[in-house]
Coordinates of N, CA, C and O in Angstrom, one line a residue:
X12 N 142.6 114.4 119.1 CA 141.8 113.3 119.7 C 142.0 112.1 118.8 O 141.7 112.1 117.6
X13 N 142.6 110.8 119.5 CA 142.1 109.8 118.7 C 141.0 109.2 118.5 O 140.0 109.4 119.2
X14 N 140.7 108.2 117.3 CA 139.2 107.8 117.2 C 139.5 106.5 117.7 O 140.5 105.8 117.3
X15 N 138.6 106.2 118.6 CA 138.8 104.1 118.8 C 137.6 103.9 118.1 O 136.6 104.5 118.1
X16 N 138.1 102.5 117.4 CA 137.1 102.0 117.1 C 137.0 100.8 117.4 O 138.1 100.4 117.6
X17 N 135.8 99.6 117.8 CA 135.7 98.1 118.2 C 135.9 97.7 117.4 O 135.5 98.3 116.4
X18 N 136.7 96.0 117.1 CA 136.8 95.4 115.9 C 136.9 93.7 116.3 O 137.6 93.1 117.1
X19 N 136.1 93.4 115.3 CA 136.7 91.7 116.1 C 136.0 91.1 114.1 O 135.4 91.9 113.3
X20 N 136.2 90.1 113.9 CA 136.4 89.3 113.3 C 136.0 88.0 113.5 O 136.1 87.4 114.5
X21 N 135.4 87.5 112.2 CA 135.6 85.8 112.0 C 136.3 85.0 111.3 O 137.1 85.7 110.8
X22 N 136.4 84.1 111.1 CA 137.6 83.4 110.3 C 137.8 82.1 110.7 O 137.2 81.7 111.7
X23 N 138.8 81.4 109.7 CA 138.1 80.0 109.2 C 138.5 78.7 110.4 O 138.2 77.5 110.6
X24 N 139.0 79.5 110.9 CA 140.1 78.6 111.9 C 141.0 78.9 113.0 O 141.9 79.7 112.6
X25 N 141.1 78.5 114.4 CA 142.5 79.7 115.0 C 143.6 78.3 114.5 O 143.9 77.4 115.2
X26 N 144.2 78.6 113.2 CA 145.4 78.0 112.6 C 146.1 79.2 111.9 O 145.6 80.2 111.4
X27 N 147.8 78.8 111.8 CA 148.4 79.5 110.7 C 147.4 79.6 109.2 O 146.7 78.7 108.8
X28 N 147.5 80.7 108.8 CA 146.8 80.5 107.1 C 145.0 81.1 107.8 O 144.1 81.7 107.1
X29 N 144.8 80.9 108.8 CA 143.2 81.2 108.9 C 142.8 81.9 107.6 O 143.6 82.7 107.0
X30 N 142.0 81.7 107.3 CA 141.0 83.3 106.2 C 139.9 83.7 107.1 O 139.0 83.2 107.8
X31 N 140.6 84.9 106.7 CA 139.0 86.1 107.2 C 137.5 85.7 106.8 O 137.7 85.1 105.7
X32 N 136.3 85.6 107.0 CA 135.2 85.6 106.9 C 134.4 86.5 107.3 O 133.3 86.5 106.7
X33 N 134.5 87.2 108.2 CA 133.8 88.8 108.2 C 134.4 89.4 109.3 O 135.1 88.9 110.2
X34 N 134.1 90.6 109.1 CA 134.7 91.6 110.1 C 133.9 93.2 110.3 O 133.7 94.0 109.4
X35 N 133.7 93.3 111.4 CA 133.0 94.8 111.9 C 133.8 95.6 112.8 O 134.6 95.2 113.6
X36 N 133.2 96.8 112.5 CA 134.2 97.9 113.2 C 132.7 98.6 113.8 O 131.5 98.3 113.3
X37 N 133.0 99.4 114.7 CA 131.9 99.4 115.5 C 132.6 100.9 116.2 O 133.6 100.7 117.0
X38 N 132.0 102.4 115.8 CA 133.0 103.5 116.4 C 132.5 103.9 117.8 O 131.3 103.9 118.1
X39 N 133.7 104.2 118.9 CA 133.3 104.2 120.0 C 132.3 105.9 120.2 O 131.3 106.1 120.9
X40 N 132.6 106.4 119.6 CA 131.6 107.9 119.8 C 130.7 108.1 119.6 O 130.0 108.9 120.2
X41 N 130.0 107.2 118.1 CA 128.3 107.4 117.5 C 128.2 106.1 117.4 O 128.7 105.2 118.0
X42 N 127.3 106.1 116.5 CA 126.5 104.7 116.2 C 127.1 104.5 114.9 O 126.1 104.2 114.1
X43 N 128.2 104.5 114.3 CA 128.1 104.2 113.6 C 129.0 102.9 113.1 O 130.0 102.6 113.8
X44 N 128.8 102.3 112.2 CA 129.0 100.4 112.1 C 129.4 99.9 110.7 O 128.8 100.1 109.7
X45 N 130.8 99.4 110.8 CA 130.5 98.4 109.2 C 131.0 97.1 109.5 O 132.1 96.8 110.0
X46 N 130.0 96.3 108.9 CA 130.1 94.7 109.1 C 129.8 94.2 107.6 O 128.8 94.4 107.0
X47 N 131.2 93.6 107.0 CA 131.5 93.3 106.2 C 131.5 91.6 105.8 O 132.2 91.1 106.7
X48 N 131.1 90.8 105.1 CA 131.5 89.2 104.9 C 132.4 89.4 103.5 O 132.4 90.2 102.6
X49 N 133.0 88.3 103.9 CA 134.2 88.2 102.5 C 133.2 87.3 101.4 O 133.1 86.2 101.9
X50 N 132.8 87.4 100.7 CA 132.2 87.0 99.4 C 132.8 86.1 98.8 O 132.3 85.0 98.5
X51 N 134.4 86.2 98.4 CA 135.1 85.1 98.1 C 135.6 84.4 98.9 O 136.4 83.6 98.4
X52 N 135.5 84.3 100.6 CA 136.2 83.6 101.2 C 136.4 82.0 101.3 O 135.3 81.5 101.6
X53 N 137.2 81.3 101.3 CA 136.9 79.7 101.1 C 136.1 78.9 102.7 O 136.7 78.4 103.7
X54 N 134.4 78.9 102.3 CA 134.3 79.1 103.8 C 134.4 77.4 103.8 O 134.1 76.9 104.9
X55 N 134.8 76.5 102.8 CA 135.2 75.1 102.9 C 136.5 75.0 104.0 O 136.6 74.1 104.8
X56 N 137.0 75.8 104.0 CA 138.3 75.6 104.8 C 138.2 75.9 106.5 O 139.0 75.9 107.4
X57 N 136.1 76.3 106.4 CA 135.8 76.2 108.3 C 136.3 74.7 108.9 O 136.3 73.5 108.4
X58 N 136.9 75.3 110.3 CA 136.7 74.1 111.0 C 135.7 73.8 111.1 O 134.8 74.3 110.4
X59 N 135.2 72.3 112.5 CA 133.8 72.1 112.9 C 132.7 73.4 113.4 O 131.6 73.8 113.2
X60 N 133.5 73.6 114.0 CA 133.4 75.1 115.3 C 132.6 76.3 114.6 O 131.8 77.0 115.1
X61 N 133.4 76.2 113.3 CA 132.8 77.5 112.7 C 132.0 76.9 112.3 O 131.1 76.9 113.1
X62 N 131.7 76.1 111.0 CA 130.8 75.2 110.3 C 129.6 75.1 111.1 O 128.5 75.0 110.5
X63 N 129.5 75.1 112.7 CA 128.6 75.1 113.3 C 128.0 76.0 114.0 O 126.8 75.9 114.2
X64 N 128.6 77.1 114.5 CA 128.6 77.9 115.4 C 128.7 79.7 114.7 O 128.2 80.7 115.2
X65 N 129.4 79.6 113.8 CA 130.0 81.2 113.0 C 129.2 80.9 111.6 O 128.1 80.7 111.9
X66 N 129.3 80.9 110.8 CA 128.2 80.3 109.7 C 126.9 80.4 109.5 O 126.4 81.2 108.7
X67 N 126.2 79.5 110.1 CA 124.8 80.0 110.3 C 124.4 81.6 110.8 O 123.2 82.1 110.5
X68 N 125.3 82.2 111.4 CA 124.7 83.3 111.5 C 125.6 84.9 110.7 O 125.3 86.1 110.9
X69 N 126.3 84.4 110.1 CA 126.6 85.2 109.4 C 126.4 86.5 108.6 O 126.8 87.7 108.6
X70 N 125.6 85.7 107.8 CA 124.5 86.7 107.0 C 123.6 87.8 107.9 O 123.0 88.7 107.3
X71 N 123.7 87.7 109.4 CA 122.5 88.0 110.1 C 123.2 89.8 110.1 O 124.4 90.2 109.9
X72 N 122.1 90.8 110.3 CA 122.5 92.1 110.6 C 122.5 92.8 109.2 O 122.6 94.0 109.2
X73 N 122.4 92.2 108.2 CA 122.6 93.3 106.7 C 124.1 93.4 106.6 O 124.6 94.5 106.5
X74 N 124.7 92.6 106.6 CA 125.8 92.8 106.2 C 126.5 93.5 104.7 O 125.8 93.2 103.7
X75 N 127.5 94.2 104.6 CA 127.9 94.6 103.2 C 128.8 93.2 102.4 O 129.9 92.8 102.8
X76 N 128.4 92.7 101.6 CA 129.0 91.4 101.5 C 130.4 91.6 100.0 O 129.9 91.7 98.9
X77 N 131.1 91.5 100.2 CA 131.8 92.3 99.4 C 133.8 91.1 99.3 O 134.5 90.4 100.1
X78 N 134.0 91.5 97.9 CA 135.3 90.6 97.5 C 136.3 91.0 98.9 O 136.0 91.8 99.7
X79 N 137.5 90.4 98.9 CA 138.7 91.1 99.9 C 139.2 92.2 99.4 O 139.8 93.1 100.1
X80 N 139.1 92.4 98.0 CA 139.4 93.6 97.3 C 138.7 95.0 98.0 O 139.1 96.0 98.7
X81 N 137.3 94.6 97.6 CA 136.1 95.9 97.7 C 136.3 96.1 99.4 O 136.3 97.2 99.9
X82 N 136.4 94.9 100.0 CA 136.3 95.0 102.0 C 137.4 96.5 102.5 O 137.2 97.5 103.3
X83 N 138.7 96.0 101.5 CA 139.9 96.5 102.1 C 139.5 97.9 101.6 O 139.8 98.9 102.3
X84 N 138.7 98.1 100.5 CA 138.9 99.7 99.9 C 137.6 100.3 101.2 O 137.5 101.3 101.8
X85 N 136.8 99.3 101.2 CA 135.8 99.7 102.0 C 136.0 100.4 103.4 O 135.6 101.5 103.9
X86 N 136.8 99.5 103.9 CA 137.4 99.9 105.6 C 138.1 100.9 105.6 O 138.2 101.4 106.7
X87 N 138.8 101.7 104.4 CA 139.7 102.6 104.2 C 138.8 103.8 104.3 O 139.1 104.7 105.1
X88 N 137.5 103.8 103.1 CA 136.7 104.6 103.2 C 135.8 105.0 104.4 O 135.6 106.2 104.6
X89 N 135.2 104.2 105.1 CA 134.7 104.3 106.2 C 135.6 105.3 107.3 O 135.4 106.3 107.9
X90 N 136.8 104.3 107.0 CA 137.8 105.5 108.3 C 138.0 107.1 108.2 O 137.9 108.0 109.1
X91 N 138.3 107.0 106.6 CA 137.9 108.3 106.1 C 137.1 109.1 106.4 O 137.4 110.2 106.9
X92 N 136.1 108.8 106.2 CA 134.4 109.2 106.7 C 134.4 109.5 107.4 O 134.3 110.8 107.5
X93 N 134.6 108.4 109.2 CA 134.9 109.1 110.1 C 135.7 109.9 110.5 O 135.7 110.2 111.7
X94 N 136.3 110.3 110.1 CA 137.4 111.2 109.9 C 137.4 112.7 110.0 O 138.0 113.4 110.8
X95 N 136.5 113.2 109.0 CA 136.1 113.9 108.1 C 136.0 115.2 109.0 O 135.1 115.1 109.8
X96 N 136.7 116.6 109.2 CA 136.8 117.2 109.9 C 137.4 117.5 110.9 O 137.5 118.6 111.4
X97 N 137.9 116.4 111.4 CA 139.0 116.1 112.9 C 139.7 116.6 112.8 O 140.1 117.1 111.7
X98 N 140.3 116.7 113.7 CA 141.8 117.3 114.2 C 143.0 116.4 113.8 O 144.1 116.9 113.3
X99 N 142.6 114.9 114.3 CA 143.5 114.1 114.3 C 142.7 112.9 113.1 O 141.5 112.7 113.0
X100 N 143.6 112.2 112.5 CA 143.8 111.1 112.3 C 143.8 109.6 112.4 O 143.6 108.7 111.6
X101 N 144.2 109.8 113.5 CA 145.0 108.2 114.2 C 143.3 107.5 114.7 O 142.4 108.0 115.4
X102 N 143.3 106.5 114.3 CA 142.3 105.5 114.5 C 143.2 104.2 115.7 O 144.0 103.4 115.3
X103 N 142.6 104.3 117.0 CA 143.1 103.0 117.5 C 141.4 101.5 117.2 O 140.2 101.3 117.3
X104 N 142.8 101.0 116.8 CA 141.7 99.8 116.8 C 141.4 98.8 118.0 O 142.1 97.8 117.8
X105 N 140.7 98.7 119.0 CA 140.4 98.0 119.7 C 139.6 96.4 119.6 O 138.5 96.1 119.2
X106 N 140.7 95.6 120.0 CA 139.9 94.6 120.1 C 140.4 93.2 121.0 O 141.3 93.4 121.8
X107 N 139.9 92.1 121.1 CA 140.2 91.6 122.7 C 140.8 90.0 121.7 O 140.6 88.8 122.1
X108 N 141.7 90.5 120.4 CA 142.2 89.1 120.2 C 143.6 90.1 119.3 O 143.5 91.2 118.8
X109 N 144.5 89.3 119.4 CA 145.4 89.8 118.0 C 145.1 89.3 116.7 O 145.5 89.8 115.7
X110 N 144.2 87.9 116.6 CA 143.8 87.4 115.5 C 143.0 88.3 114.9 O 142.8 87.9 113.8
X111 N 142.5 89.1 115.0 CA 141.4 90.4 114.7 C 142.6 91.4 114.0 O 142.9 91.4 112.8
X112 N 143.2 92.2 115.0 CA 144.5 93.4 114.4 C 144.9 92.5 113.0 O 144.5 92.8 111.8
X113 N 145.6 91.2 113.2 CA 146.7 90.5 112.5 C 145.6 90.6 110.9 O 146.1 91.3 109.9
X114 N 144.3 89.9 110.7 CA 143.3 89.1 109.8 C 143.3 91.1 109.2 O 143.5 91.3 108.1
X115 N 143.0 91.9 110.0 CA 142.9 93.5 109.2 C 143.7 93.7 108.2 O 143.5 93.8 107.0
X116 N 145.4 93.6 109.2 CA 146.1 94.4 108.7 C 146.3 93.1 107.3 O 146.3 93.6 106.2
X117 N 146.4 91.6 107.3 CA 146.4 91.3 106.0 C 145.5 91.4 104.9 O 145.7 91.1 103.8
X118 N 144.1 91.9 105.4 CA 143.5 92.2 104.4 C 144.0 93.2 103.8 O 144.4 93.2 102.6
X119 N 143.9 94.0 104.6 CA 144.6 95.9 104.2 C 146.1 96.2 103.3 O 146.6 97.1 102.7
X120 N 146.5 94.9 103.7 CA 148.3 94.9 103.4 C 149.6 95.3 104.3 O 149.4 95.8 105.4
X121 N 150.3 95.2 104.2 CA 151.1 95.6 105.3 C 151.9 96.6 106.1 O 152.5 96.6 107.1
X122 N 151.5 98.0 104.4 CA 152.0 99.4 104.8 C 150.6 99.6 105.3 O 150.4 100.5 106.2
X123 N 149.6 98.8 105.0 CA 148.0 100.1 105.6 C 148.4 100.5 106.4 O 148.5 101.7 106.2
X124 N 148.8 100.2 107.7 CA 148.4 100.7 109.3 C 149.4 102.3 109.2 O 148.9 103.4 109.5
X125 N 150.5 102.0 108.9 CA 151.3 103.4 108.8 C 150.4 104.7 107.9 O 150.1 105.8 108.2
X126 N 150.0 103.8 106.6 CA 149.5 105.1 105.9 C 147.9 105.5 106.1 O 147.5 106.6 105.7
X127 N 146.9 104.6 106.7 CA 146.0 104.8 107.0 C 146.0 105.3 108.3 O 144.9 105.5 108.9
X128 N 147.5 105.6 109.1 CA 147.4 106.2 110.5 C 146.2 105.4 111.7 O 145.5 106.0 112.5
X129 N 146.4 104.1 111.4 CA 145.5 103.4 112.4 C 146.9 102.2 113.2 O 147.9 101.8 112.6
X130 N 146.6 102.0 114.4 CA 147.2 101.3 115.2 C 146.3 99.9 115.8 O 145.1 99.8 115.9
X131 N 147.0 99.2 116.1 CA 146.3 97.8 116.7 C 146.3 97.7 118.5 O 147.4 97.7 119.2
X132 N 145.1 97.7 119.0 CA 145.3 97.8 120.3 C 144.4 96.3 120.9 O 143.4 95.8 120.5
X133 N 145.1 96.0 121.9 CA 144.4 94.4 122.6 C 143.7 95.2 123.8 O 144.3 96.0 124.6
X134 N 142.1 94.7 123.7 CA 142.3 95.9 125.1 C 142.5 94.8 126.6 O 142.1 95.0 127.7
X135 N 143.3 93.8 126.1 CA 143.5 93.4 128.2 C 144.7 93.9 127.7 O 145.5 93.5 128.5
X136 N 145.4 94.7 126.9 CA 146.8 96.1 127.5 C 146.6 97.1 128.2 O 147.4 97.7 128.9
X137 N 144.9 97.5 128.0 CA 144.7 98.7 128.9 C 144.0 98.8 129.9 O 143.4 99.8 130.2
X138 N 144.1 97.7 130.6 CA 143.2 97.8 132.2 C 143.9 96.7 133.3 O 144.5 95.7 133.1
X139 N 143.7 97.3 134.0 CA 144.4 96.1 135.4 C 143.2 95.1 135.0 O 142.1 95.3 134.5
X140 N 144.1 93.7 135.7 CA 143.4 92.7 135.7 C 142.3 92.4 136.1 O 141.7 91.4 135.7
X141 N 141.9 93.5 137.4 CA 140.6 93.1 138.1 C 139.6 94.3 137.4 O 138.4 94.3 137.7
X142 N 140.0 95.1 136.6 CA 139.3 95.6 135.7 C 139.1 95.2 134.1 O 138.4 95.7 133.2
X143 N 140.1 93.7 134.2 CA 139.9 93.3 132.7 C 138.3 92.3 133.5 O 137.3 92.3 132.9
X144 N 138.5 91.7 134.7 CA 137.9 90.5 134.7 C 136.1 91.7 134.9 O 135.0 91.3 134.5
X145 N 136.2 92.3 135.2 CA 134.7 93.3 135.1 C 134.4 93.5 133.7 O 133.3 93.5 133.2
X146 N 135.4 93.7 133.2 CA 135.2 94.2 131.3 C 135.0 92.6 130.8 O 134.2 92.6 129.9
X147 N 135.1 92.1 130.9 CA 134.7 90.0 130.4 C 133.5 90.3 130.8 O 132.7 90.6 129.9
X148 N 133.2 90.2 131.8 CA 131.8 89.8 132.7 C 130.9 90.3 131.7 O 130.2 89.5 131.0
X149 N 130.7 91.4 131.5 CA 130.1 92.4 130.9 C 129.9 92.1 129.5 O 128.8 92.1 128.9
X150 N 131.0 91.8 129.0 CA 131.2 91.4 127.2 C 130.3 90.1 127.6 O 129.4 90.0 126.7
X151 N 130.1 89.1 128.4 CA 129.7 87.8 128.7 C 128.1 88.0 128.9 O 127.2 87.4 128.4
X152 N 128.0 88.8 129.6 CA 126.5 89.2 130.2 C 125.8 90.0 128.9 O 124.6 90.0 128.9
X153 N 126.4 90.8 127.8 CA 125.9 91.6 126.8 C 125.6 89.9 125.5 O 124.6 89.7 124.7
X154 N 126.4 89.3 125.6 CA 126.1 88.3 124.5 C 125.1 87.5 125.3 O 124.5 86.9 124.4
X155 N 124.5 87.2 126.8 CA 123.8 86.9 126.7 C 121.9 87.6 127.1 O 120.8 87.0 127.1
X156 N 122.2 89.1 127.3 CA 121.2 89.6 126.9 C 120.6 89.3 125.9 O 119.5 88.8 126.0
X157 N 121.4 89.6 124.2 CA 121.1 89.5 122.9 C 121.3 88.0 122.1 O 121.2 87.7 120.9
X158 N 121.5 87.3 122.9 CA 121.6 85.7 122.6 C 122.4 85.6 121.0 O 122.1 85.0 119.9
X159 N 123.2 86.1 121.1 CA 124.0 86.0 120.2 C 125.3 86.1 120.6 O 125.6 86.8 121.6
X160 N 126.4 85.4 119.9 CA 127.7 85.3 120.3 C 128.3 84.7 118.9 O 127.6 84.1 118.0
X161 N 129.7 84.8 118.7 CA 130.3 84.0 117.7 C 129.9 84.9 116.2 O 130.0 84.4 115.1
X162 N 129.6 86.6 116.3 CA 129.1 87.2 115.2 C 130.0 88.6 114.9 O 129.9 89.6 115.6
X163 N 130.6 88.5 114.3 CA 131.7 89.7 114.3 C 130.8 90.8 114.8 O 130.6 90.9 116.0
X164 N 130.0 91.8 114.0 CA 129.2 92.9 114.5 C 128.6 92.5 116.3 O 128.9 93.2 117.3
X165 N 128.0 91.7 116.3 CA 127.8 91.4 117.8 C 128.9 91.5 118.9 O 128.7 92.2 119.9
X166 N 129.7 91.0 118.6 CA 130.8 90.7 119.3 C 132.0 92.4 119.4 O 132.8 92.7 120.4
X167 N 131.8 92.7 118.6 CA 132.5 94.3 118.4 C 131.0 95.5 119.8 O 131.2 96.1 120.8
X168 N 129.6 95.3 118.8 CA 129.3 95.9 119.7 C 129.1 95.6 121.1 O 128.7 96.4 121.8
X169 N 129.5 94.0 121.8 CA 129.6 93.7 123.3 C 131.1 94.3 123.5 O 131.3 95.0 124.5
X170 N 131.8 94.1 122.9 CA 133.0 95.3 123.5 C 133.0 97.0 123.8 O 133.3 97.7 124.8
X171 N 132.4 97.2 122.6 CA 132.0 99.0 123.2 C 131.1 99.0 124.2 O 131.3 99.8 125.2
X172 N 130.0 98.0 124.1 CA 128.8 98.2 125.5 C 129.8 98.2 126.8 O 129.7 99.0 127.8
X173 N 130.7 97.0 126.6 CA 131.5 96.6 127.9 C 132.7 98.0 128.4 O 132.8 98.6 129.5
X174 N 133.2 98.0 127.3 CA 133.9 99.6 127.6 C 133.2 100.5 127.6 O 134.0 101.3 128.1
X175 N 132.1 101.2 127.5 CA 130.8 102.4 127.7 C 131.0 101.5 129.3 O 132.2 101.5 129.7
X176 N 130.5 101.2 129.8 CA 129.5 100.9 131.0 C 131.1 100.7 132.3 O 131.1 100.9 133.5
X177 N 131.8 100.4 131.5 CA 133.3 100.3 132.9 C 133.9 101.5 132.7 O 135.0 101.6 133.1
X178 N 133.3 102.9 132.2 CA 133.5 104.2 132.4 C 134.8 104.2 131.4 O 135.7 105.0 131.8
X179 N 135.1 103.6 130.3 CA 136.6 103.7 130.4 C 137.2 105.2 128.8 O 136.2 105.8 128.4
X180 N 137.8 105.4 128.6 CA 137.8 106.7 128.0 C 138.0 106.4 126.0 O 138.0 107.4 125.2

């Protein structure tokens, strides 16, 4: 069995060079969650967008607030964790941007994904279109149940809610 996990990310800008600013993984089987902020991140280098919109809510949820060093050891450990007795290995990472996979794997470095047995997945790769446009709706309608949007952990768990509820595996 593989494990999916939800993942999305914040960061300073959609430019070359972005920096990470936080990031949560969110596992599709239990409840369980890590939502991380970069501690050293240069959050001078937000655009307006973020500066306005990603920022102020940052801090929100208890986040583990931790260097890019401690994040990367962190994410390793967590996977581990979940791990712990399986059969299998292989962690797919789900998420609805490549700026999310891309912002991981350079925290992690660039052998992580091979040696940590985790893969990068977009999920409009895995549904027809008229089943991506029901999986939006849903991601759209979950951010505005919880009036929140633009929050890594939020935004990871409106993906799992959206994939839970469109039956998908």
């Amino acid at each position: 069995m593989n494990f999916q996990v939800f993942l999305d990310c914040e960061f300073t800008d959609l430019a070359v060079g972005a920096e990470l600013l936080s990031i949560a993984l969110v596992d599709h089987y239990s409840d369980r969650e890590l939502y991380i902020v970069i501690s050293d991140a240069d959050r001078e280098r937000s655009s307006a967008f973020v500066r306005e919109g990603v920022l102020p809510l940052i801090e929100r949820h208890t986040p583990e607030v931790l260097s890019r060093k401690d994040a990367a050891a962190r994410i390793t450990q967590w996977l581990d964790e979940l791990r712990v007795g399986a059969d299998s290995r292989r962690v797919v990472a789900l998420a609805d941007s490549d700026w999310d996979w891309d912002l991981l794997v350079q925290l992690q470095g660039a052998d992580w994904p091979q040696i940590a047995e985790v893969v990068g997945c977009q999920i409009q790769e895995t549904m027809s279109p008229s089943r991506l446009s029901a999986f939006f709706m849903e991601v759209d309608a979950y951010h505005l149940r919880h009036q929140e949007h633009h929050h890594a952990l939020v935004d990871a768990r409106a993906l799992k809610s959206a994939w839970l509820l469109g039956g998908l595996p």
